[in-house]
Amino acid sequence: MDEIDGGIEHAAPVWAVFGDLMSGLLGAFVLILVGVLGVHLELATNLEAEVHKRKVEEQRRVALEQALAGPLASGRVTLNDGRIGISGSVLFALNSDHLQPEGRELLKTLAVPLTAYLASRDEMLMVSGFTDDRPVRDSNRQFADNWELSAQRALTVTRTLIEEGIPSSSIFAAAFGPEQPVASNTDAQGRARNRRVEMAPVPKSSKGGTAAAPAEPAAAPAAPGETPRE
């Protein structure tokens, strides 16, 4: 009898340890399960946010395409990733910040649909000037460098669009000079593509007033110039 009691007493701690071990494993499993569920929930939330973002961007692109259907059909402007592009030669003569008659008429056709587009959305229009990478000739004393020319051209387009009806509170100018090229500057054709003005709707800041800078391209401070064409 004593031997049986001794065996039972000896076995009791084993079962206690086993129970503690199982409790520990169950707790660990629960923690892992909670962690996995948390990760899946975060992924699902991020995916939903990304889908919503893409949907909003697509709606924005379609709205902009519809607003600019006429100018786009004429082939004088392009629309790429929400950026409206106009060749510098259409708007300005070589090394000049004065609009050519063709350029003014083009901006006039853009002002009405852009005004309607901006009025229906919480966005502003960023007008950006770009140049190629060739320095302004020494004989040209009007502009200090490419930054200044790109800035003055962006300002000219901005002021013209304001004159044509876009509220001044819904538009601003930016200068990029030779930065952000869209083609190689090693040949005349590429340099001509880089000499351009772009317009892009960007979200207004949450505090109102100024617009939030877009991810691409990043706006540089408004300053000088562009290079002359050979």
Short mmCIF file of C-alpha atoms in Angstrom, two decimals:
data_model
loop_
_atom_site.label_atom_id
_atom_site.label_comp_id
_atom_site.label_asym_id
_atom_site.label_seq_id
_atom_site.Cartn_x
_atom_site.Cartn_y
_atom_site.Cartn_z
CA MET A 1 0.00 0.00 0.00
CA ASP A 2 2.85 2.30 0.88
CA GLU A 3 4.44 1.54 -2.48
CA ILE A 4 1.22 2.52 -4.33
CA ASP A 5 0.90 5.78 -2.37
CA GLY A 6 4.52 6.57 -3.11
CA GLY A 7 3.96 6.00 -6.85
CA ILE A 8 0.95 8.29 -6.87
CA GLU A 9 2.83 10.98 -4.99
CA HIS A 10 5.73 10.67 -7.44
CA ALA A 11 3.43 10.88 -10.49
CA ALA A 12 1.54 13.97 -9.27
CA PRO A 13 4.38 16.47 -9.94
CA VAL A 14 4.82 15.04 -13.44
CA TRP A 15 1.20 15.77 -14.31
CA ALA A 16 1.48 19.23 -12.78
CA VAL A 17 4.54 19.99 -14.90
CA PHE A 18 2.78 18.60 -17.97
CA GLY A 19 -0.25 20.80 -17.25
CA ASP A 20 1.93 23.86 -16.87
CA LEU A 21 3.69 23.03 -20.12
CA MET A 22 0.40 22.67 -22.01
CA SER A 23 -0.87 25.93 -20.52
CA GLY A 24 2.31 27.65 -21.65
CA LEU A 25 2.02 26.20 -25.16
CA LEU A 26 -1.63 27.22 -25.36
CA GLY A 27 -0.74 30.77 -24.26
CA ALA A 28 2.03 30.96 -26.83
CA PHE A 29 -0.32 29.68 -29.54
CA VAL A 30 -2.89 32.32 -28.60
CA LEU A 31 -0.25 35.04 -28.72
CA ILE A 32 0.97 33.84 -32.12
CA LEU A 33 -2.61 33.66 -33.40
CA VAL A 34 -3.33 37.19 -32.20
CA GLY A 35 -0.11 38.41 -33.84
CA VAL A 36 -0.95 36.72 -37.14
CA LEU A 37 -4.47 38.13 -37.09
CA GLY A 38 -3.04 41.58 -36.36
CA VAL A 39 -0.66 41.35 -39.31
CA HIS A 40 -3.45 40.16 -41.61
CA LEU A 41 -5.69 42.99 -40.42
CA GLU A 42 -2.95 45.55 -41.07
CA LEU A 43 -2.29 44.11 -44.53
CA ALA A 44 -5.99 44.16 -45.32
CA THR A 45 -6.25 47.77 -44.15
CA ASN A 46 -3.21 48.81 -46.21
CA LEU A 47 -4.57 46.99 -49.25
CA GLU A 48 -7.93 48.69 -48.88
CA ALA A 49 -6.23 52.08 -48.57
CA GLU A 50 -4.10 51.40 -51.67
CA VAL A 51 -7.13 50.29 -53.67
CA HIS A 52 -8.98 53.44 -52.62
CA LYS A 53 -5.98 55.59 -53.53
CA ARG A 54 -5.72 54.01 -56.98
CA LYS A 55 -9.45 54.42 -57.49
CA VAL A 56 -9.25 58.11 -56.61
CA GLU A 57 -6.26 58.59 -58.93
CA GLU A 58 -8.09 56.86 -61.77
CA GLN A 59 -11.18 59.00 -61.22
CA ARG A 60 -8.96 62.08 -61.18
CA ARG A 61 -7.24 61.04 -64.41
CA VAL A 62 -10.54 60.38 -66.17
CA ALA A 63 -11.99 63.70 -64.97
CA LEU A 64 -8.93 65.56 -66.23
CA GLU A 65 -9.02 63.76 -69.58
CA GLN A 66 -12.68 64.63 -70.00
CA ALA A 67 -12.08 68.27 -69.07
CA LEU A 68 -9.24 68.55 -71.60
CA ALA A 69 -10.75 66.43 -74.37
CA GLY A 70 -10.65 69.27 -76.91
CA PRO A 71 -7.05 70.43 -76.38
CA LEU A 72 -5.84 66.83 -76.17
CA ALA A 73 -7.57 65.98 -79.46
CA SER A 74 -5.76 68.86 -81.16
CA GLY A 75 -2.43 67.21 -80.32
CA ARG A 76 -0.92 70.44 -78.99
CA VAL A 77 -0.89 69.24 -75.38
CA THR A 78 -0.12 65.92 -73.72
CA LEU A 79 -1.41 64.35 -70.53
CA ASN A 80 0.90 61.94 -68.72
CA ASP A 81 0.39 60.81 -65.11
CA GLY A 82 -1.81 63.81 -64.45
CA ARG A 83 0.71 66.30 -65.87
CA ILE A 84 -0.36 68.48 -68.81
CA GLY A 85 2.63 69.10 -71.05
CA ILE A 86 3.15 71.88 -73.61
CA SER A 87 6.23 72.20 -75.78
CA GLY A 88 8.23 75.33 -75.06
CA SER A 89 8.38 76.18 -78.77
CA VAL A 90 4.58 76.40 -78.93
CA LEU A 91 4.43 78.95 -76.14
CA PHE A 92 7.65 80.95 -76.50
CA ALA A 93 10.23 81.99 -79.04
CA LEU A 94 13.86 81.14 -78.45
CA ASN A 95 15.19 82.58 -75.18
CA SER A 96 12.01 84.58 -74.62
CA ASP A 97 9.41 84.65 -71.87
CA HIS A 98 6.85 86.49 -74.02
CA LEU A 99 3.96 84.34 -75.21
CA GLN A 100 3.57 83.74 -78.91
CA PRO A 101 0.06 84.27 -80.36
CA GLU A 102 -0.34 80.50 -80.82
CA GLY A 103 0.66 79.92 -77.23
CA ARG A 104 -1.81 82.46 -75.86
CA GLU A 105 -4.65 80.94 -77.87
CA LEU A 106 -3.74 77.49 -76.57
CA LEU A 107 -3.74 78.67 -72.96
CA LYS A 108 -7.10 80.32 -73.57
CA THR A 109 -8.55 76.96 -74.63
CA LEU A 110 -7.10 75.34 -71.51
CA ALA A 111 -8.30 77.97 -69.03
CA VAL A 112 -12.04 77.23 -69.24
CA PRO A 113 -11.90 73.45 -68.70
CA LEU A 114 -9.17 73.80 -66.05
CA THR A 115 -11.23 76.38 -64.17
CA ALA A 116 -14.23 74.06 -64.15
CA TYR A 117 -12.07 71.11 -63.08
CA LEU A 118 -10.45 72.99 -60.19
CA ALA A 119 -13.80 74.39 -59.05
CA SER A 120 -15.13 70.88 -58.51
CA ARG A 121 -12.11 69.59 -56.58
CA ASP A 122 -9.97 70.54 -53.59
CA GLU A 123 -6.89 71.05 -55.77
CA MET A 124 -4.59 73.75 -57.10
CA LEU A 125 -2.80 74.00 -60.44
CA MET A 126 1.00 73.98 -60.37
CA VAL A 127 2.58 75.54 -63.47
CA SER A 128 6.17 74.37 -63.91
CA GLY A 129 8.89 75.65 -66.23
CA PHE A 130 11.69 73.37 -67.51
CA THR A 131 14.74 73.85 -69.75
CA ASP A 132 17.44 71.74 -71.31
CA ASP A 133 20.93 71.57 -69.78
CA ARG A 134 22.73 74.04 -72.05
CA PRO A 135 23.71 77.30 -70.34
CA VAL A 136 22.27 80.59 -71.52
CA ARG A 137 24.62 82.33 -73.94
CA ASP A 138 26.82 85.10 -72.60
CA SER A 139 25.25 87.46 -75.13
CA ASN A 140 21.85 86.99 -73.51
CA ARG A 141 21.70 89.50 -70.63
CA GLN A 142 17.96 89.22 -70.00
CA PHE A 143 18.20 86.00 -67.95
CA ALA A 144 20.97 85.04 -65.56
CA ASP A 145 20.65 81.32 -66.22
CA ASN A 146 18.24 78.48 -67.01
CA TRP A 147 16.55 78.76 -63.63
CA GLU A 148 15.52 82.34 -64.29
CA LEU A 149 14.18 81.63 -67.77
CA SER A 150 12.15 78.63 -66.57
CA ALA A 151 10.79 80.71 -63.68
CA GLN A 152 9.78 83.64 -65.89
CA ARG A 153 8.09 81.36 -68.39
CA ALA A 154 6.15 79.60 -65.63
CA LEU A 155 5.09 82.99 -64.26
CA THR A 156 4.02 84.18 -67.72
CA VAL A 157 1.82 81.12 -68.20
CA THR A 158 0.43 81.46 -64.67
CA ARG A 159 -0.48 85.11 -65.14
CA THR A 160 -2.05 84.41 -68.52
CA LEU A 161 -4.24 81.66 -67.10
CA ILE A 162 -5.32 84.02 -64.30
CA GLU A 163 -6.21 86.63 -66.92
CA GLU A 164 -8.27 83.96 -68.70
CA GLY A 165 -10.31 83.18 -65.61
CA ILE A 166 -8.48 80.75 -63.32
CA PRO A 167 -8.68 82.15 -59.75
CA SER A 168 -5.31 83.34 -58.48
CA SER A 169 -5.94 81.35 -55.29
CA SER A 170 -6.05 78.14 -57.34
CA ILE A 171 -2.76 78.38 -59.22
CA PHE A 172 0.96 78.86 -58.53
CA ALA A 173 4.25 78.74 -60.44
CA ALA A 174 7.38 76.62 -59.96
CA ALA A 175 10.77 76.56 -61.69
CA PHE A 176 12.88 73.46 -62.34
CA GLY A 177 15.49 74.82 -64.74
CA PRO A 178 17.37 71.91 -66.36
CA GLU A 179 16.26 69.44 -63.70
CA GLN A 180 13.68 66.67 -64.31
CA PRO A 181 14.45 66.09 -68.03
CA VAL A 182 12.06 63.86 -69.97
CA ALA A 183 14.60 63.05 -72.72
CA SER A 184 18.32 62.96 -73.28
CA ASN A 185 20.08 66.30 -73.67
CA THR A 186 22.65 64.80 -76.03
CA ASP A 187 20.73 65.69 -79.21
CA ALA A 188 18.58 68.56 -80.48
CA GLN A 189 15.37 66.54 -80.45
CA GLY A 190 15.81 65.55 -76.82
CA ARG A 191 16.70 69.09 -75.76
CA ALA A 192 13.59 70.39 -77.52
CA ARG A 193 11.44 67.97 -75.51
CA ASN A 194 13.04 69.10 -72.27
CA ARG A 195 12.25 72.77 -72.99
CA ARG A 196 8.64 72.70 -71.86
CA VAL A 197 5.95 73.93 -69.50
CA GLU A 198 3.85 71.49 -67.49
CA MET A 199 0.67 72.00 -65.50
CA ALA A 200 -0.45 69.56 -62.83
CA PRO A 201 -3.35 69.63 -60.36
CA VAL A 202 -2.04 69.02 -56.84
CA PRO A 203 -3.95 68.66 -53.54
CA LYS A 204 -4.38 71.72 -51.38
CA SER A 205 -2.80 71.56 -47.96
CA SER A 206 -5.06 70.64 -45.06
CA LYS A 207 -4.68 74.17 -43.68
CA GLY A 208 -5.72 75.73 -46.96
CA GLY A 209 -3.80 78.34 -48.92
CA THR A 210 -0.74 76.63 -50.35
CA ALA A 211 -0.76 73.29 -52.09
CA ALA A 212 0.97 70.15 -50.97
CA ALA A 213 3.97 69.46 -53.19
CA PRO A 214 3.56 66.38 -55.41
CA ALA A 215 5.84 63.38 -55.04
CA GLU A 216 7.04 63.71 -58.62
CA PRO A 217 8.39 65.98 -59.70
CA ALA A 218 9.57 67.82 -56.60
CA ALA A 219 9.19 71.56 -57.01
CA ALA A 220 12.31 73.69 -56.87
CA PRO A 221 12.38 77.33 -55.83
CA ALA A 222 11.32 79.75 -58.55
CA ALA A 223 14.46 81.17 -60.11
CA PRO A 224 16.26 81.62 -63.44
CA GLY A 225 16.56 80.34 -66.92
CA GLU A 226 16.91 78.21 -70.05
CA THR A 227 19.26 77.67 -72.86
CA PRO A 228 19.02 78.86 -76.44
CA ARG A 229 18.39 76.50 -79.27
CA GLU A 230 21.21 75.97 -81.74
#
